[in-house]
Amino acid sequence: MAIKQLLSRARGSHKPSSSFFTVVRSSSSNAEEFINPPPPTAMIYDRIAHSLKSKLRKLENPDTRFLKYGSPHPTQTSHTHILSRPETRITTLPNGLRVATESTSNSQTASVGVWIDAGSRYESDETNGTAHFLEHMIFKGTEKRCAKRLGEEIENMGGHLKAHTSREQTAIHAKVMSKDVLKAVDILADILQNSKFEERCIIKERDLILRELQAEGHTEEDVFNHLHSTAFQFTPLGRNIHGQIDNIRTITKEHLQQYIQTHYTTPRMVLAASGAVKHNEIVEQAKKSFTRLSSDSTTATQLVAKEPASFTGSEVRIINDYVPLAKFAIAFEATSSTDPDSIALTVMQEMLGSWNKNAGGGKHMGSELAQRVSINGIAESMMAFSTNYKDTGLFGVYAVAKPDCLGDLSFAIMSAITKLAYRVSEDDVIRARNQLKSSLMLHTDGPSPIAEDIGRQLLTYGRRIPFVELFARIDAVDPSTVKRVANRFVYDRDMAISAIGPIQDLPDYNWFRRRTYWNRY
């Protein structure tokens, strides 16, 4: 009997005391309850579970001191108070030329230019390179002004005159003081209508362009040129903007004049101005100056319909072991400029983001792809892109990396892109929408970008889209929209790949194609 009593007392002494589980109420404003650590005799998984619950409670109720000036959770931002902009006035002249202006009363400078619905896409195989050749010849003198006088006249005004050519559009624009706007309009009209194209200037510019073509090799522009050539092979959109070497050697004055007569027509042109400008004065000056242009009613849309673009899933790889870094781009077929889903694709571009190792801060960025690339150090830089044309587009990622990182980087890129069709969080979409709206506002700050925005939108949409409407379209994109658009363009779709450099370790095309979907149920 005595032995039984001793055993019962011994067993009772090993029972855990209830004091180990006393609850202590925090003095913080949250008044959250924290449980004391478990006793030393508790099992290891009990300790781990307790630690995890404590961390989760801290995440759900962070210290209010760190939330005074910001929150880690994005919120919908209203831009209504900054969306009021001056009216964009548009006048169509009797010859079909559209004149569009946006006047800023407090500006002392102005930007004026001509945007033309013409580019390398509208060339033939025999004349490929003519549009870019014209860009070089456009400032080499007219019947009224020689090249020297043209340059001096612009410099005496303290202005700048530039031109650039893309696959679908050409622009010639000047930035001048407010008092010289009408002179700039007259100069632009003279350049477009009365260029001389002297043989000695053609020979000189031909040699310059040939040197540019021969120097091509390992730049971002080269990667995208090859990307277009493989994605839109055997169609006009796949032609190189700079043209082929054989074509450049045979382009003559007659080719340049014929291109201007055919494509530089008033229905396909917009005279856009922004800054310290007066709409009525520019309209009257345009009526006097733009009198010798063709009024052919054929539109760029009609030309595109005759030779539409066709996307081909394919790849082009140029191995060059003499450069230290590999550059490659992965792209899916995207929408046209006027497709409603083009807005969602731009939001998806912001969700994928961009990163450069020289900028820093990658592991704290909102983009999951940028975080993975930065933390693991598997790229020198990367950026998502969404390019739209009249009947098609490209959506994908461009990256630069060391040769031994190509496999890990490819896996990270494909995982991030394909994930858009499966899992999309509300926070990521809100953050991307806010970033996109801020970028649009920042990119139209000043007379020159505003004039360019007016010219491009009138050629693309036939009107200037107000920021209120554009932001409403952006805010309409939600996680379900992103998933739907990703399923339309990414899920189990062919892609185009362009790669240059030491790319032996870049996975093959079938590897990429296999990762456009997940076998998950």
PDB file of C-alpha atoms in Angstrom, residues 97-295:
ATOM      1  CA  LEU A  97      -4.159  67.140 -93.375  1.00  0.00           C
ATOM      2  CA  ARG A  98      -5.096  67.067 -89.687  1.00  0.00           C
ATOM      3  CA  VAL A  99      -3.795  69.844 -87.433  1.00  0.00           C
ATOM      4  CA  ALA A 100      -3.914  69.100 -83.686  1.00  0.00           C
ATOM      5  CA  THR A 101      -2.668  71.344 -80.903  1.00  0.00           C
ATOM      6  CA  GLU A 102      -2.633  71.482 -77.118  1.00  0.00           C
ATOM      7  CA  SER A 103      -1.863  74.935 -75.762  1.00  0.00           C
ATOM      8  CA  THR A 104      -0.127  75.455 -72.413  1.00  0.00           C
ATOM      9  CA  SER A 105      -0.412  79.048 -71.228  1.00  0.00           C
ATOM     10  CA  ASN A 106       2.544  79.008 -68.828  1.00  0.00           C
ATOM     11  CA  SER A 107       5.029  77.483 -71.311  1.00  0.00           C
ATOM     12  CA  GLN A 108       7.726  79.469 -73.108  1.00  0.00           C
ATOM     13  CA  THR A 109       8.696  76.755 -75.584  1.00  0.00           C
ATOM     14  CA  ALA A 110       6.796  74.676 -78.103  1.00  0.00           C
ATOM     15  CA  SER A 111       7.183  71.405 -79.933  1.00  0.00           C
ATOM     16  CA  VAL A 112       5.753  71.005 -83.430  1.00  0.00           C
ATOM     17  CA  GLY A 113       6.091  68.078 -85.796  1.00  0.00           C
ATOM     18  CA  VAL A 114       4.582  65.967 -88.538  1.00  0.00           C
ATOM     19  CA  TRP A 115       3.697  62.341 -87.794  1.00  0.00           C
ATOM     20  CA  ILE A 116       3.191  60.119 -90.842  1.00  0.00           C
ATOM     21  CA  ASP A 117       1.507  56.722 -91.076  1.00  0.00           C
ATOM     22  CA  ALA A 118       4.435  55.283 -93.028  1.00  0.00           C
ATOM     23  CA  GLY A 119       7.386  53.089 -92.140  1.00  0.00           C
ATOM     24  CA  SER A 120       9.360  50.015 -93.115  1.00  0.00           C
ATOM     25  CA  ARG A 121       6.174  47.925 -93.090  1.00  0.00           C
ATOM     26  CA  TYR A 122       4.907  49.661 -96.224  1.00  0.00           C
ATOM     27  CA  GLU A 123       8.015  48.983 -98.287  1.00  0.00           C
ATOM     28  CA  SER A 124       8.519  46.121-100.719  1.00  0.00           C
ATOM     29  CA  ASP A 125      11.283  43.536-100.608  1.00  0.00           C
ATOM     30  CA  GLU A 126      13.093  45.467-103.334  1.00  0.00           C
ATOM     31  CA  THR A 127      12.776  48.890-101.640  1.00  0.00           C
ATOM     32  CA  ASN A 128      13.262  47.789 -98.021  1.00  0.00           C
ATOM     33  CA  GLY A 129      15.314  50.483 -96.288  1.00  0.00           C
ATOM     34  CA  THR A 130      13.866  53.457 -98.185  1.00  0.00           C
ATOM     35  CA  ALA A 131      12.020  54.896 -95.163  1.00  0.00           C
ATOM     36  CA  HIS A 132      15.184  54.860 -93.046  1.00  0.00           C
ATOM     37  CA  PHE A 133      17.212  56.242 -95.950  1.00  0.00           C
ATOM     38  CA  LEU A 134      14.741  59.148 -96.137  1.00  0.00           C
ATOM     39  CA  GLU A 135      15.354  59.862 -92.459  1.00  0.00           C
ATOM     40  CA  HIS A 136      19.034  60.454 -93.287  1.00  0.00           C
ATOM     41  CA  MET A 137      18.291  62.540 -96.405  1.00  0.00           C
ATOM     42  CA  ILE A 138      15.510  64.688 -95.030  1.00  0.00           C
ATOM     43  CA  PHE A 139      17.835  67.419 -93.688  1.00  0.00           C
ATOM     44  CA  LYS A 140      20.222  67.577 -96.668  1.00  0.00           C
ATOM     45  CA  GLY A 141      18.723  70.633 -98.294  1.00  0.00           C
ATOM     46  CA  THR A 142      15.635  71.777-100.174  1.00  0.00           C
ATOM     47  CA  GLU A 143      14.940  73.947-103.214  1.00  0.00           C
ATOM     48  CA  LYS A 144      14.679  77.006-100.927  1.00  0.00           C
ATOM     49  CA  ARG A 145      17.295  76.119 -98.298  1.00  0.00           C
ATOM     50  CA  CYS A 146      20.619  74.341 -98.686  1.00  0.00           C
ATOM     51  CA  ALA A 147      21.760  71.983 -95.929  1.00  0.00           C
ATOM     52  CA  LYS A 148      23.988  74.662 -94.387  1.00  0.00           C
ATOM     53  CA  ARG A 149      21.265  77.303 -94.370  1.00  0.00           C
ATOM     54  CA  LEU A 150      18.741  74.826 -92.967  1.00  0.00           C
ATOM     55  CA  GLY A 151      21.026  73.989 -90.062  1.00  0.00           C
ATOM     56  CA  GLU A 152      21.887  77.626 -89.386  1.00  0.00           C
ATOM     57  CA  GLU A 153      18.250  78.689 -89.454  1.00  0.00           C
ATOM     58  CA  ILE A 154      17.333  76.122 -86.823  1.00  0.00           C
ATOM     59  CA  GLU A 155      20.352  76.931 -84.652  1.00  0.00           C
ATOM     60  CA  ASN A 156      19.735  80.702 -84.894  1.00  0.00           C
ATOM     61  CA  MET A 157      16.288  80.099 -83.422  1.00  0.00           C
ATOM     62  CA  GLY A 158      17.876  78.027 -80.646  1.00  0.00           C
ATOM     63  CA  GLY A 159      15.819  75.053 -81.783  1.00  0.00           C
ATOM     64  CA  HIS A 160      16.305  71.345 -82.359  1.00  0.00           C
ATOM     65  CA  LEU A 161      15.189  69.372 -85.408  1.00  0.00           C
ATOM     66  CA  LYS A 162      14.924  65.582 -85.291  1.00  0.00           C
ATOM     67  CA  ALA A 163      13.464  62.671 -87.243  1.00  0.00           C
ATOM     68  CA  HIS A 164      12.953  58.980 -86.539  1.00  0.00           C
ATOM     69  CA  THR A 165      11.439  55.999 -88.332  1.00  0.00           C
ATOM     70  CA  SER A 166       9.708  52.908 -86.971  1.00  0.00           C
ATOM     71  CA  ARG A 167       7.947  49.970 -88.577  1.00  0.00           C
ATOM     72  CA  GLU A 168       4.644  51.786 -88.929  1.00  0.00           C
ATOM     73  CA  GLN A 169       5.270  55.504 -88.367  1.00  0.00           C
ATOM     74  CA  THR A 170       7.685  58.280 -89.285  1.00  0.00           C
ATOM     75  CA  ALA A 171       8.090  61.549 -87.382  1.00  0.00           C
ATOM     76  CA  ILE A 172       9.841  64.844 -88.116  1.00  0.00           C
ATOM     77  CA  HIS A 173       9.605  67.332 -85.261  1.00  0.00           C
ATOM     78  CA  ALA A 174      11.198  70.535 -83.967  1.00  0.00           C
ATOM     79  CA  LYS A 175      11.445  72.153 -80.560  1.00  0.00           C
ATOM     80  CA  VAL A 176      11.603  75.964 -80.644  1.00  0.00           C
ATOM     81  CA  MET A 177      10.780  79.082 -78.663  1.00  0.00           C
ATOM     82  CA  SER A 178       7.195  80.331 -78.707  1.00  0.00           C
ATOM     83  CA  LYS A 179       7.920  83.160 -81.155  1.00  0.00           C
ATOM     84  CA  ASP A 180       9.372  80.780 -83.761  1.00  0.00           C
ATOM     85  CA  VAL A 181       6.546  78.235 -84.014  1.00  0.00           C
ATOM     86  CA  LEU A 182       5.269  79.447 -87.410  1.00  0.00           C
ATOM     87  CA  LYS A 183       8.819  79.430 -88.814  1.00  0.00           C
ATOM     88  CA  ALA A 184       9.200  75.833 -87.676  1.00  0.00           C
ATOM     89  CA  VAL A 185       5.956  74.878 -89.449  1.00  0.00           C
ATOM     90  CA  ASP A 186       7.243  76.466 -92.668  1.00  0.00           C
ATOM     91  CA  ILE A 187      10.558  74.597 -92.375  1.00  0.00           C
ATOM     92  CA  LEU A 188       8.799  71.267 -91.835  1.00  0.00           C
ATOM     93  CA  ALA A 189       6.599  71.852 -94.878  1.00  0.00           C
ATOM     94  CA  ASP A 190       9.624  72.790 -96.979  1.00  0.00           C
ATOM     95  CA  ILE A 191      11.506  69.638 -95.946  1.00  0.00           C
ATOM     96  CA  LEU A 192       8.599  67.321 -96.742  1.00  0.00           C
ATOM     97  CA  GLN A 193       7.686  68.887-100.080  1.00  0.00           C
ATOM     98  CA  ASN A 194      10.854  70.327-101.603  1.00  0.00           C
ATOM     99  CA  SER A 195      13.816  68.128-100.619  1.00  0.00           C
ATOM    100  CA  LYS A 196      16.392  68.019-103.451  1.00  0.00           C
ATOM    101  CA  PHE A 197      18.039  64.626-102.815  1.00  0.00           C
ATOM    102  CA  GLU A 198      21.307  65.546-104.515  1.00  0.00           C
ATOM    103  CA  GLU A 199      23.361  62.634-105.808  1.00  0.00           C
ATOM    104  CA  ARG A 200      26.464  63.533-103.776  1.00  0.00           C
ATOM    105  CA  CYS A 201      24.400  63.555-100.556  1.00  0.00           C
ATOM    106  CA  ILE A 202      22.832  60.201-101.462  1.00  0.00           C
ATOM    107  CA  ILE A 203      26.273  58.648-101.952  1.00  0.00           C
ATOM    108  CA  LYS A 204      27.519  60.061 -98.660  1.00  0.00           C
ATOM    109  CA  GLU A 205      24.510  58.852 -96.655  1.00  0.00           C
ATOM    110  CA  ARG A 206      24.589  55.465 -98.392  1.00  0.00           C
ATOM    111  CA  ASP A 207      28.140  54.895 -97.142  1.00  0.00           C
ATOM    112  CA  LEU A 208      27.099  55.950 -93.633  1.00  0.00           C
ATOM    113  CA  ILE A 209      24.131  53.558 -93.563  1.00  0.00           C
ATOM    114  CA  LEU A 210      26.218  50.690 -94.915  1.00  0.00           C
ATOM    115  CA  ARG A 211      28.728  51.204 -92.113  1.00  0.00           C
ATOM    116  CA  GLU A 212      25.859  51.141 -89.602  1.00  0.00           C
ATOM    117  CA  LEU A 213      24.576  47.861 -91.027  1.00  0.00           C
ATOM    118  CA  GLN A 214      28.013  46.261 -91.020  1.00  0.00           C
ATOM    119  CA  ALA A 215      28.563  47.317 -87.385  1.00  0.00           C
ATOM    120  CA  GLU A 216      25.372  45.620 -86.189  1.00  0.00           C
ATOM    121  CA  GLY A 217      25.755  42.599 -83.988  1.00  0.00           C
ATOM    122  CA  HIS A 218      25.158  42.553 -80.247  1.00  0.00           C
ATOM    123  CA  THR A 219      22.794  45.320 -79.208  1.00  0.00           C
ATOM    124  CA  GLU A 220      19.269  45.335 -77.837  1.00  0.00           C
ATOM    125  CA  GLU A 221      18.039  46.719 -81.154  1.00  0.00           C
ATOM    126  CA  ASP A 222      19.609  43.780 -82.988  1.00  0.00           C
ATOM    127  CA  VAL A 223      17.833  41.296 -80.714  1.00  0.00           C
ATOM    128  CA  PHE A 224      14.455  42.900 -81.421  1.00  0.00           C
ATOM    129  CA  ASN A 225      15.150  43.153 -85.155  1.00  0.00           C
ATOM    130  CA  HIS A 226      15.821  39.409 -85.247  1.00  0.00           C
ATOM    131  CA  LEU A 227      12.773  38.819 -83.040  1.00  0.00           C
ATOM    132  CA  HIS A 228      10.519  40.566 -85.563  1.00  0.00           C
ATOM    133  CA  SER A 229      12.161  38.827 -88.494  1.00  0.00           C
ATOM    134  CA  THR A 230      11.459  35.374 -87.040  1.00  0.00           C
ATOM    135  CA  ALA A 231       8.063  36.137 -85.459  1.00  0.00           C
ATOM    136  CA  PHE A 232       6.664  37.762 -88.610  1.00  0.00           C
ATOM    137  CA  GLN A 233       8.746  35.970 -91.207  1.00  0.00           C
ATOM    138  CA  PHE A 234       7.715  36.370 -94.857  1.00  0.00           C
ATOM    139  CA  THR A 235       5.447  39.311 -93.965  1.00  0.00           C
ATOM    140  CA  PRO A 236       6.122  43.087 -94.208  1.00  0.00           C
ATOM    141  CA  LEU A 237       6.301  43.525 -90.423  1.00  0.00           C
ATOM    142  CA  GLY A 238       9.335  41.238 -90.305  1.00  0.00           C
ATOM    143  CA  ARG A 239      11.470  43.529 -92.466  1.00  0.00           C
ATOM    144  CA  ASN A 240      14.451  45.281 -90.920  1.00  0.00           C
ATOM    145  CA  ILE A 241      13.921  49.025 -90.478  1.00  0.00           C
ATOM    146  CA  HIS A 242      17.453  49.751 -91.712  1.00  0.00           C
ATOM    147  CA  GLY A 243      16.957  47.629 -94.818  1.00  0.00           C
ATOM    148  CA  GLN A 244      19.166  45.085 -96.538  1.00  0.00           C
ATOM    149  CA  ILE A 245      22.694  45.879 -97.704  1.00  0.00           C
ATOM    150  CA  ASP A 246      21.913  45.032-101.342  1.00  0.00           C
ATOM    151  CA  ASN A 247      18.913  47.367-101.315  1.00  0.00           C
ATOM    152  CA  ILE A 248      20.831  50.265 -99.754  1.00  0.00           C
ATOM    153  CA  ARG A 249      23.404  50.044-102.554  1.00  0.00           C
ATOM    154  CA  THR A 250      20.722  50.408-105.232  1.00  0.00           C
ATOM    155  CA  ILE A 251      18.417  53.076-103.734  1.00  0.00           C
ATOM    156  CA  THR A 252      18.275  56.168-105.953  1.00  0.00           C
ATOM    157  CA  LYS A 253      16.636  59.591-105.979  1.00  0.00           C
ATOM    158  CA  GLU A 254      13.684  58.156-107.905  1.00  0.00           C
ATOM    159  CA  HIS A 255      13.039  55.573-105.158  1.00  0.00           C
ATOM    160  CA  LEU A 256      12.960  58.294-102.489  1.00  0.00           C
ATOM    161  CA  GLN A 257      10.635  60.532-104.475  1.00  0.00           C
ATOM    162  CA  GLN A 258       8.335  57.635-105.300  1.00  0.00           C
ATOM    163  CA  TYR A 259       8.110  56.648-101.632  1.00  0.00           C
ATOM    164  CA  ILE A 260       7.175  60.219-100.654  1.00  0.00           C
ATOM    165  CA  GLN A 261       4.595  60.457-103.447  1.00  0.00           C
ATOM    166  CA  THR A 262       3.022  57.134-102.441  1.00  0.00           C
ATOM    167  CA  HIS A 263       3.082  57.265 -98.636  1.00  0.00           C
ATOM    168  CA  TYR A 264       3.530  60.898 -97.560  1.00  0.00           C
ATOM    169  CA  THR A 265      -0.116  61.735 -98.272  1.00  0.00           C
ATOM    170  CA  THR A 266      -2.201  64.226 -96.308  1.00  0.00           C
ATOM    171  CA  PRO A 267      -4.837  61.728 -95.035  1.00  0.00           C
ATOM    172  CA  ARG A 268      -1.972  59.764 -93.458  1.00  0.00           C
ATOM    173  CA  MET A 269      -0.310  62.805 -91.835  1.00  0.00           C
ATOM    174  CA  VAL A 270      -0.851  64.775 -88.623  1.00  0.00           C
ATOM    175  CA  LEU A 271       0.649  68.178 -87.831  1.00  0.00           C
ATOM    176  CA  ALA A 272       0.814  68.163 -84.021  1.00  0.00           C
ATOM    177  CA  ALA A 273       1.957  70.963 -81.721  1.00  0.00           C
ATOM    178  CA  SER A 274       2.119  71.485 -77.979  1.00  0.00           C
ATOM    179  CA  GLY A 275       3.295  74.149 -75.560  1.00  0.00           C
ATOM    180  CA  ALA A 276       3.158  77.873 -76.292  1.00  0.00           C
ATOM    181  CA  VAL A 277       1.101  77.522 -79.478  1.00  0.00           C
ATOM    182  CA  LYS A 278      -2.058  79.119 -80.903  1.00  0.00           C
ATOM    183  CA  HIS A 279      -4.279  76.742 -82.817  1.00  0.00           C
ATOM    184  CA  ASN A 280      -5.721  79.174 -85.342  1.00  0.00           C
ATOM    185  CA  GLU A 281      -2.315  80.583 -86.281  1.00  0.00           C
ATOM    186  CA  ILE A 282      -0.881  77.115 -86.919  1.00  0.00           C
ATOM    187  CA  VAL A 283      -3.933  76.156 -89.000  1.00  0.00           C
ATOM    188  CA  GLU A 284      -3.511  79.243 -91.216  1.00  0.00           C
ATOM    189  CA  GLN A 285       0.235  78.628 -91.591  1.00  0.00           C
ATOM    190  CA  ALA A 286      -0.419  74.991 -92.517  1.00  0.00           C
ATOM    191  CA  LYS A 287      -2.894  76.045 -95.209  1.00  0.00           C
ATOM    192  CA  LYS A 288      -0.221  78.266 -96.764  1.00  0.00           C
ATOM    193  CA  SER A 289       2.692  75.833 -96.445  1.00  0.00           C
ATOM    194  CA  PHE A 290       1.350  72.317 -97.055  1.00  0.00           C
ATOM    195  CA  THR A 291       0.116  72.717-100.628  1.00  0.00           C
ATOM    196  CA  ARG A 292       2.166  70.248-102.686  1.00  0.00           C
ATOM    197  CA  LEU A 293       1.484  66.980-100.890  1.00  0.00           C
ATOM    198  CA  SER A 294      -0.492  64.162-102.464  1.00  0.00           C
ATOM    199  CA  SER A 295      -4.122  63.748-101.349  1.00  0.00           C
TER     200      SER A 295
END
